[in-house]
JSON list of C-alpha atoms in Angstrom, two decimals:
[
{"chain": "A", "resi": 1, "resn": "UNK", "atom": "CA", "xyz": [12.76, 12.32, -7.38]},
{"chain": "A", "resi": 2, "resn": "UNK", "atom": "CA", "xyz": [14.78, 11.55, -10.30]},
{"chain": "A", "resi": 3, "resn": "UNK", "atom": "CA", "xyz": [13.75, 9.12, -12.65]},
{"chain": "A", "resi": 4, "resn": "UNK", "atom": "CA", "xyz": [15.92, 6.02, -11.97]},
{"chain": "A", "resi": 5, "resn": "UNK", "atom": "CA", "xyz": [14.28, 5.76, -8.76]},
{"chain": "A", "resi": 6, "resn": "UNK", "atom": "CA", "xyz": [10.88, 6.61, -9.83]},
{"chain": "A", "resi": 7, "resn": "UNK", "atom": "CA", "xyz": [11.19, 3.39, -12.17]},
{"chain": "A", "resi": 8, "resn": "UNK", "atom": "CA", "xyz": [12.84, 1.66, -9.24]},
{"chain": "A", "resi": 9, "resn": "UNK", "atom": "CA", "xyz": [9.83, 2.22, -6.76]},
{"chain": "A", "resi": 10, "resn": "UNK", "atom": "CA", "xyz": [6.81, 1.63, -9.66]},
{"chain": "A", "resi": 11, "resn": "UNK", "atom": "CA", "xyz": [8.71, -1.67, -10.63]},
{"chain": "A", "resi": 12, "resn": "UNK", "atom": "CA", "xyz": [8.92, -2.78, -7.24]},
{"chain": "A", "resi": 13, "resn": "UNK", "atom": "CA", "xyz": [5.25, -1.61, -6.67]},
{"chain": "A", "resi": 14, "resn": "UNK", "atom": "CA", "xyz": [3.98, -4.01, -9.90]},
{"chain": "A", "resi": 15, "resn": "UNK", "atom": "CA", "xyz": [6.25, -6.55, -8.50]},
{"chain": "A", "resi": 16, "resn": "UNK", "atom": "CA", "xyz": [3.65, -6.96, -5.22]},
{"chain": "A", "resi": 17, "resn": "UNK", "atom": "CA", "xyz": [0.00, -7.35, -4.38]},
{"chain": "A", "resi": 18, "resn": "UNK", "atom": "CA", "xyz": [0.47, -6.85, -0.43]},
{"chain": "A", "resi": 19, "resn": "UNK", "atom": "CA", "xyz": [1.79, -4.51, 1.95]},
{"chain": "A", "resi": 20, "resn": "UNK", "atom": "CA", "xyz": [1.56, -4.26, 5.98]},
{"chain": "A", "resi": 21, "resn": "UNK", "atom": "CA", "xyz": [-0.06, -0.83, 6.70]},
{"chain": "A", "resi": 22, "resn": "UNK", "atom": "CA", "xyz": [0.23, 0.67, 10.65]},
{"chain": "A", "resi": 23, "resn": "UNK", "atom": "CA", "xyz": [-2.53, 3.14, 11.78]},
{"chain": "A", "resi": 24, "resn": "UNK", "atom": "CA", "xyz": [-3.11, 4.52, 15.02]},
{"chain": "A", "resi": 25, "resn": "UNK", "atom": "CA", "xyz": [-5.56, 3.28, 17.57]},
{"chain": "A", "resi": 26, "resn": "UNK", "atom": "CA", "xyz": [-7.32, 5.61, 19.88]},
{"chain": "A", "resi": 27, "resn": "UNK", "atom": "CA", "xyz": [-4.76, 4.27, 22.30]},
{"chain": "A", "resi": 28, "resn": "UNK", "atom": "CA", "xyz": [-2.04, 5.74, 20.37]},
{"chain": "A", "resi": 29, "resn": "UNK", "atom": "CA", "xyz": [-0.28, 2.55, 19.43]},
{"chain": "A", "resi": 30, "resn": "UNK", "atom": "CA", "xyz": [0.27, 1.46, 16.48]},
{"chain": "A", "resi": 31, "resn": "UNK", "atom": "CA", "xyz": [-2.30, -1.31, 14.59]},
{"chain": "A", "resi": 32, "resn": "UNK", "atom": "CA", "xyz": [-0.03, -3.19, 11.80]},
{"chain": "A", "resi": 33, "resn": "UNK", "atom": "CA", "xyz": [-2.57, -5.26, 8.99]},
{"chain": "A", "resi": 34, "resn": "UNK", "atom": "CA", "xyz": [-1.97, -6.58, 5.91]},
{"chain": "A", "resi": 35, "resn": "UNK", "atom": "CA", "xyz": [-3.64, -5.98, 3.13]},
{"chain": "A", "resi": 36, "resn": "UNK", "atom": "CA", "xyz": [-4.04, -6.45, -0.58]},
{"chain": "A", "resi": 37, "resn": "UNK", "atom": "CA", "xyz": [-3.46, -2.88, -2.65]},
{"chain": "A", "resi": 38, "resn": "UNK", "atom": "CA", "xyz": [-3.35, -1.92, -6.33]},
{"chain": "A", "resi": 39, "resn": "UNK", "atom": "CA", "xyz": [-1.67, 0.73, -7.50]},
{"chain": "A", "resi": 40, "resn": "UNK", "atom": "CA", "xyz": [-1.94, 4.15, -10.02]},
{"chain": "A", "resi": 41, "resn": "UNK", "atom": "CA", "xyz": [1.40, 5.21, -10.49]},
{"chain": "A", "resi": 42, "resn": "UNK", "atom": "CA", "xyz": [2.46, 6.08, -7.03]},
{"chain": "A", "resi": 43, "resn": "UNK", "atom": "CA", "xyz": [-0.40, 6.08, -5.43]},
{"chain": "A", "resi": 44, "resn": "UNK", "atom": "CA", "xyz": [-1.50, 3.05, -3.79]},
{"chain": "A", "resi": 45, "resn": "UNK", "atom": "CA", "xyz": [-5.49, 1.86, -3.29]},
{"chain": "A", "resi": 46, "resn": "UNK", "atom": "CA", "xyz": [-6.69, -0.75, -0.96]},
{"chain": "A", "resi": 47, "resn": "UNK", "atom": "CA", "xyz": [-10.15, -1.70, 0.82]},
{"chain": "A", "resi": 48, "resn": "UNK", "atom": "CA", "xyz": [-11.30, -2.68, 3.53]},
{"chain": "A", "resi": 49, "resn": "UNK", "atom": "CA", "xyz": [-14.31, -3.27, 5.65]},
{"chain": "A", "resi": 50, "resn": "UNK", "atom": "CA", "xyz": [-16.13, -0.15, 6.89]},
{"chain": "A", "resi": 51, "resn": "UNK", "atom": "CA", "xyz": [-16.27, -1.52, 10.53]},
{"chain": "A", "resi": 52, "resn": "UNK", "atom": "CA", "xyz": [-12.86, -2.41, 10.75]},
{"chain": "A", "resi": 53, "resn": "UNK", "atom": "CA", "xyz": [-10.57, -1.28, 13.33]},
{"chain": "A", "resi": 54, "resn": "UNK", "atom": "CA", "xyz": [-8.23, -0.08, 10.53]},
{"chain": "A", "resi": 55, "resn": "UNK", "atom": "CA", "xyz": [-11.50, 2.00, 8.79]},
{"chain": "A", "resi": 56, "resn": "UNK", "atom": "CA", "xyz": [-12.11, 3.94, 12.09]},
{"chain": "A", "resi": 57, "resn": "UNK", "atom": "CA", "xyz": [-8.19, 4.67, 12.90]},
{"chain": "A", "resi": 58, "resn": "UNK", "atom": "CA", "xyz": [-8.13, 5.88, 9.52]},
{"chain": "A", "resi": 59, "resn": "UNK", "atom": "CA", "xyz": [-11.40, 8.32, 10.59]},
{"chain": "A", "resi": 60, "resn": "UNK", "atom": "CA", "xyz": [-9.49, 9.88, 13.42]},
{"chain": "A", "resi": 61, "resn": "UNK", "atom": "CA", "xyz": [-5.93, 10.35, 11.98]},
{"chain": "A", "resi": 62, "resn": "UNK", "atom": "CA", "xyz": [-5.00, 9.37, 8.38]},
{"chain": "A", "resi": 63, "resn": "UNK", "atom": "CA", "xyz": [-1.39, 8.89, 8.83]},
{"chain": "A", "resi": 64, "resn": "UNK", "atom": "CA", "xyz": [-0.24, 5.63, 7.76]},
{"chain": "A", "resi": 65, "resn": "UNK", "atom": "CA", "xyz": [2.68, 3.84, 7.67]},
{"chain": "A", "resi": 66, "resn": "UNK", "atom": "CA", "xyz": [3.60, 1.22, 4.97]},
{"chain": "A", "resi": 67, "resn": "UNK", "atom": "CA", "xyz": [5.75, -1.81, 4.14]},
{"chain": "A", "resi": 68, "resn": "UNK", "atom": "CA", "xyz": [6.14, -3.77, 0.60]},
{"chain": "A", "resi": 69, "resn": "UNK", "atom": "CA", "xyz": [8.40, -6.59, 0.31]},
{"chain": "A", "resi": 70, "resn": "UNK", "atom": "CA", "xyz": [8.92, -10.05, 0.24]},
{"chain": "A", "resi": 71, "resn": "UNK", "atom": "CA", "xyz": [11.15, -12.94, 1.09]},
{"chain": "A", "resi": 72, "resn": "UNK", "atom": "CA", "xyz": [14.81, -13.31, 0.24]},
{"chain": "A", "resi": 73, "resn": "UNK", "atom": "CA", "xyz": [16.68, -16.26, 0.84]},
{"chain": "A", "resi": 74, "resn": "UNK", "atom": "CA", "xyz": [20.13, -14.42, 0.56]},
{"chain": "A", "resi": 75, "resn": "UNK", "atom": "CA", "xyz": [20.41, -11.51, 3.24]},
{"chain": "A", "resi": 76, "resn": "UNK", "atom": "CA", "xyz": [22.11, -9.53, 1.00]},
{"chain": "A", "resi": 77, "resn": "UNK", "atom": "CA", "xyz": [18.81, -9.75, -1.94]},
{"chain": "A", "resi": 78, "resn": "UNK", "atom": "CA", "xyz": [16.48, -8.18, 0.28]},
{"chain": "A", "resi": 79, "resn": "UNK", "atom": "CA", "xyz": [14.56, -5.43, -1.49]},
{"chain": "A", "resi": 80, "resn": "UNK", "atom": "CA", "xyz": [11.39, -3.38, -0.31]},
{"chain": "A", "resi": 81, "resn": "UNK", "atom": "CA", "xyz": [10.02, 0.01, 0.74]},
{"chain": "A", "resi": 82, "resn": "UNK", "atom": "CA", "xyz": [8.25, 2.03, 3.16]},
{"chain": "A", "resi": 83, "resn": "UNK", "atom": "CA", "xyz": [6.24, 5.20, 3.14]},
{"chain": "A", "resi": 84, "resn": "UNK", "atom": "CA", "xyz": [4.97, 7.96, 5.15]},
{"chain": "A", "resi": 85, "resn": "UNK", "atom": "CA", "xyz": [1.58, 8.75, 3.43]},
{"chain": "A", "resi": 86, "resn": "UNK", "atom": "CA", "xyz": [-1.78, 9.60, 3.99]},
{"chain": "A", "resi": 87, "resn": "UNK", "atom": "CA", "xyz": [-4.54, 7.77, 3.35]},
{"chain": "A", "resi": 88, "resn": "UNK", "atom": "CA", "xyz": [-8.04, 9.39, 2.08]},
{"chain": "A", "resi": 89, "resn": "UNK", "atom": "CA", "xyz": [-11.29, 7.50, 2.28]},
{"chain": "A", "resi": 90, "resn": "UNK", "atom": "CA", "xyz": [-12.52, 7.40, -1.95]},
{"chain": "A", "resi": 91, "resn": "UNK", "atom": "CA", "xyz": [-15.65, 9.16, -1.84]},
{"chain": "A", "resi": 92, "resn": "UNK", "atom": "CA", "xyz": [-16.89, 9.09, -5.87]},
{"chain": "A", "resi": 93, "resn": "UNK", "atom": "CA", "xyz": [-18.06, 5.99, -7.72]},
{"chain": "A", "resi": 94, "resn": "UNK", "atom": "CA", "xyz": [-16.24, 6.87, -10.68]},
{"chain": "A", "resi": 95, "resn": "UNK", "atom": "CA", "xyz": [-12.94, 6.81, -8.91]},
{"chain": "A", "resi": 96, "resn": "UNK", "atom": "CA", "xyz": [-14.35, 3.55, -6.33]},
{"chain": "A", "resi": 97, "resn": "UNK", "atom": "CA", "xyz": [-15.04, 1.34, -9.62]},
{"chain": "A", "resi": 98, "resn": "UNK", "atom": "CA", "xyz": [-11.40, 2.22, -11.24]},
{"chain": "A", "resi": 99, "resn": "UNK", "atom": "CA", "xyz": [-9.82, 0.90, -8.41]},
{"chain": "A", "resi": 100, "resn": "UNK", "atom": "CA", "xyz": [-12.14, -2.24, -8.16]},
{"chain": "A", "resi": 101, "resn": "UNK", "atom": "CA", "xyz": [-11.03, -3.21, -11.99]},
{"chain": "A", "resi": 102, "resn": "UNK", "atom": "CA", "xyz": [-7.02, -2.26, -10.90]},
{"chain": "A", "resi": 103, "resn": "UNK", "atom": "CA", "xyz": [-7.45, -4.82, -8.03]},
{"chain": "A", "resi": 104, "resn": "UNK", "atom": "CA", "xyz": [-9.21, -7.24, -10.39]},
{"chain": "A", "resi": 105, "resn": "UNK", "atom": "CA", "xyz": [-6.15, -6.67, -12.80]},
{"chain": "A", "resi": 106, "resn": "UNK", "atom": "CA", "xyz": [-3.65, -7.56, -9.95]},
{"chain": "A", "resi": 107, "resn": "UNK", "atom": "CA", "xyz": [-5.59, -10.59, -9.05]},
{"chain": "A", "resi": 108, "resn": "UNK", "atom": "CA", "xyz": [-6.09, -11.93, -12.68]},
{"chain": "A", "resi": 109, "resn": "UNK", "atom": "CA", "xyz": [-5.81, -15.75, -11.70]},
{"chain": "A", "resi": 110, "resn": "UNK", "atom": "CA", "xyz": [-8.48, -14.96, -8.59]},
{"chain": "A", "resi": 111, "resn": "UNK", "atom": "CA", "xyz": [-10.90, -17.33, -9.78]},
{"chain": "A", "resi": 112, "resn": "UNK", "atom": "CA", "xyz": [-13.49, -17.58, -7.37]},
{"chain": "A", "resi": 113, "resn": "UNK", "atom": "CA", "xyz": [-14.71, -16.19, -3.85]},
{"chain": "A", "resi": 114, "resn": "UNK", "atom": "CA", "xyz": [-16.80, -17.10, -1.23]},
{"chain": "A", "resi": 115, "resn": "UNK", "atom": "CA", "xyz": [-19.06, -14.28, -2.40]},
{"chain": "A", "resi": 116, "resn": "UNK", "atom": "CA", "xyz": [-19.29, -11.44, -5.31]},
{"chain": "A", "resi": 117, "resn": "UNK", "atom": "CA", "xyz": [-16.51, -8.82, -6.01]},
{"chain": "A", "resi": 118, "resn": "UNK", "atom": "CA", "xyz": [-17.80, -6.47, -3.47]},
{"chain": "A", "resi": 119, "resn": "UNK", "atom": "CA", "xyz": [-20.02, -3.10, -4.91]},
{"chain": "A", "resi": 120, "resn": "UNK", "atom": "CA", "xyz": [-17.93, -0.29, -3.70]},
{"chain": "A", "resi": 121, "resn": "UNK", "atom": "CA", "xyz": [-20.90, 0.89, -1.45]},
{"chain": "A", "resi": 122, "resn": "UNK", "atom": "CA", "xyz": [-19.66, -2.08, 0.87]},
{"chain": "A", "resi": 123, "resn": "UNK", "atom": "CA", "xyz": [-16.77, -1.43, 1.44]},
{"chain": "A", "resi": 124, "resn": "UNK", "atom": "CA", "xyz": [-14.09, 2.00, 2.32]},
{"chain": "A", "resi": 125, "resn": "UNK", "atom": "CA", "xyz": [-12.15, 2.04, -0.42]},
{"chain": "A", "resi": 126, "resn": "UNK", "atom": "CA", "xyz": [-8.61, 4.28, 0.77]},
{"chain": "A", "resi": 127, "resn": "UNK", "atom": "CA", "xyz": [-6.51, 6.30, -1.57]},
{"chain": "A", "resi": 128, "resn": "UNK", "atom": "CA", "xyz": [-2.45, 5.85, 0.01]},
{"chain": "A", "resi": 129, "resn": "UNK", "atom": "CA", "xyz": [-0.85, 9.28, -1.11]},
{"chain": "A", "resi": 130, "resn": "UNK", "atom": "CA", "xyz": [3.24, 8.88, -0.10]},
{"chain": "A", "resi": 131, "resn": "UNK", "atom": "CA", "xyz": [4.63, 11.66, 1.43]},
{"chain": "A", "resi": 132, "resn": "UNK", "atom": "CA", "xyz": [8.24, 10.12, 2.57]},
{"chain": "A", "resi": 133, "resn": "UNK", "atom": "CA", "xyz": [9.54, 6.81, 0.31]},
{"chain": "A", "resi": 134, "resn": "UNK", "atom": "CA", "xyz": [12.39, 4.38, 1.75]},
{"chain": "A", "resi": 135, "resn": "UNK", "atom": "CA", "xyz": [13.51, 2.52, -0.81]},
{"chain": "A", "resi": 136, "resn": "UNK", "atom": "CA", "xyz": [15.26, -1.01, 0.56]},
{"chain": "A", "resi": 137, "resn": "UNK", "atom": "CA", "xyz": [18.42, -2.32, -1.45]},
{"chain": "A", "resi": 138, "resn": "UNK", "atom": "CA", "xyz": [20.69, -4.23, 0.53]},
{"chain": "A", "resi": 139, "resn": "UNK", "atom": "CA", "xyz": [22.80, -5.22, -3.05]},
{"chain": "A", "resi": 140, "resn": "UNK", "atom": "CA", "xyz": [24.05, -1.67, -2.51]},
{"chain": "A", "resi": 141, "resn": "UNK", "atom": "CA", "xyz": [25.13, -2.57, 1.22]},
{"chain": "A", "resi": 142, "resn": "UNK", "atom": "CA", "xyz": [24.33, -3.78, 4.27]},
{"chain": "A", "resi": 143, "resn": "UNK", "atom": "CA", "xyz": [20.54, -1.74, 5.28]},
{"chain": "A", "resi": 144, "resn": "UNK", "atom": "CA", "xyz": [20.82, 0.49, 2.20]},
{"chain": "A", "resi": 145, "resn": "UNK", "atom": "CA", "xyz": [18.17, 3.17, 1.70]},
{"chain": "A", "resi": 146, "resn": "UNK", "atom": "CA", "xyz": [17.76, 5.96, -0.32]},
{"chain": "A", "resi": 147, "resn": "UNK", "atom": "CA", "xyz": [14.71, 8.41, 0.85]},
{"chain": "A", "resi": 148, "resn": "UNK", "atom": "CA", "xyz": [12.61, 10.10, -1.56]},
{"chain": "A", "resi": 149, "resn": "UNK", "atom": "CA", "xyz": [9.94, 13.07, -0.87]},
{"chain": "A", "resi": 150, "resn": "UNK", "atom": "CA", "xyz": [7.19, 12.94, -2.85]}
]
């Protein structure tokens, strides 16, 4: 990936706080959430609650795909990605904190919630590793994409 677009995709990473992820159910079809994520360079971190559907897809088969974008009010301004990545459960504290204090840092007016910042040992904290990148840029034309392989 040349640089340009590494700049490109990081931008339009710090530029968002959600994305829609799709695992797999047991079924085989697809289970599309959204969620709040923080990211380290190109990798991406969200959490989520150990019991959750999305948790025990991600047990059984942790390919994931990913969405980031937002609303345009001009057809032709609509900007975004998608990936093809897999997504590791964090195991170490040292790693499980970090990403705790990045999500903090992307939520800096989060005032309040109903509870405590959760301890890492209550929730599964994944680690999104991209594999394939879409990159979205309709300026460029009607659909535009350019794909990247990480």
């Amino acid at each position: 990936m040349n640089e340009e677009m590494r700049r490109k995709i990081l931008a339009l990473l710090e530029q968002h706080r959600i994305m829609t992820i799709a695992t797999l159910r047991p079924d085989g079809w697809p289970q599309a959430t959204t969620v709040g994520y923080a990211n380290e360079g190109l990798t991406l971190y969200f959490l989520c609650d150990p019991k959750s559907q999305k948790a025990e897809n991600l047990a059984r088969d942790d390919r994931v795909s990913l969405t980031i974008d937002h609303d345009a009010s001009q057809i032709m301004e609509i900007t975004g990605l998608s990936m093809a990545a897999r997504a590791k459960a964090v195991t170490e504290q040292a790693e499980a904190e970090k990403v705790l204090g990045l999500l903090s840092r992307k939520y800096p007016e989060q005032v309040s919630l109903t509870g405590p910042m959760p301890d890492p040992g209550d929730v599964r904290i994944f680690r999104v590793t991209p594999t394939v990148i879409s990159v979205l840029d309709y300026s460029k034309g009607f659909g535009h994409t350019d794909l990247v392989t990480s």
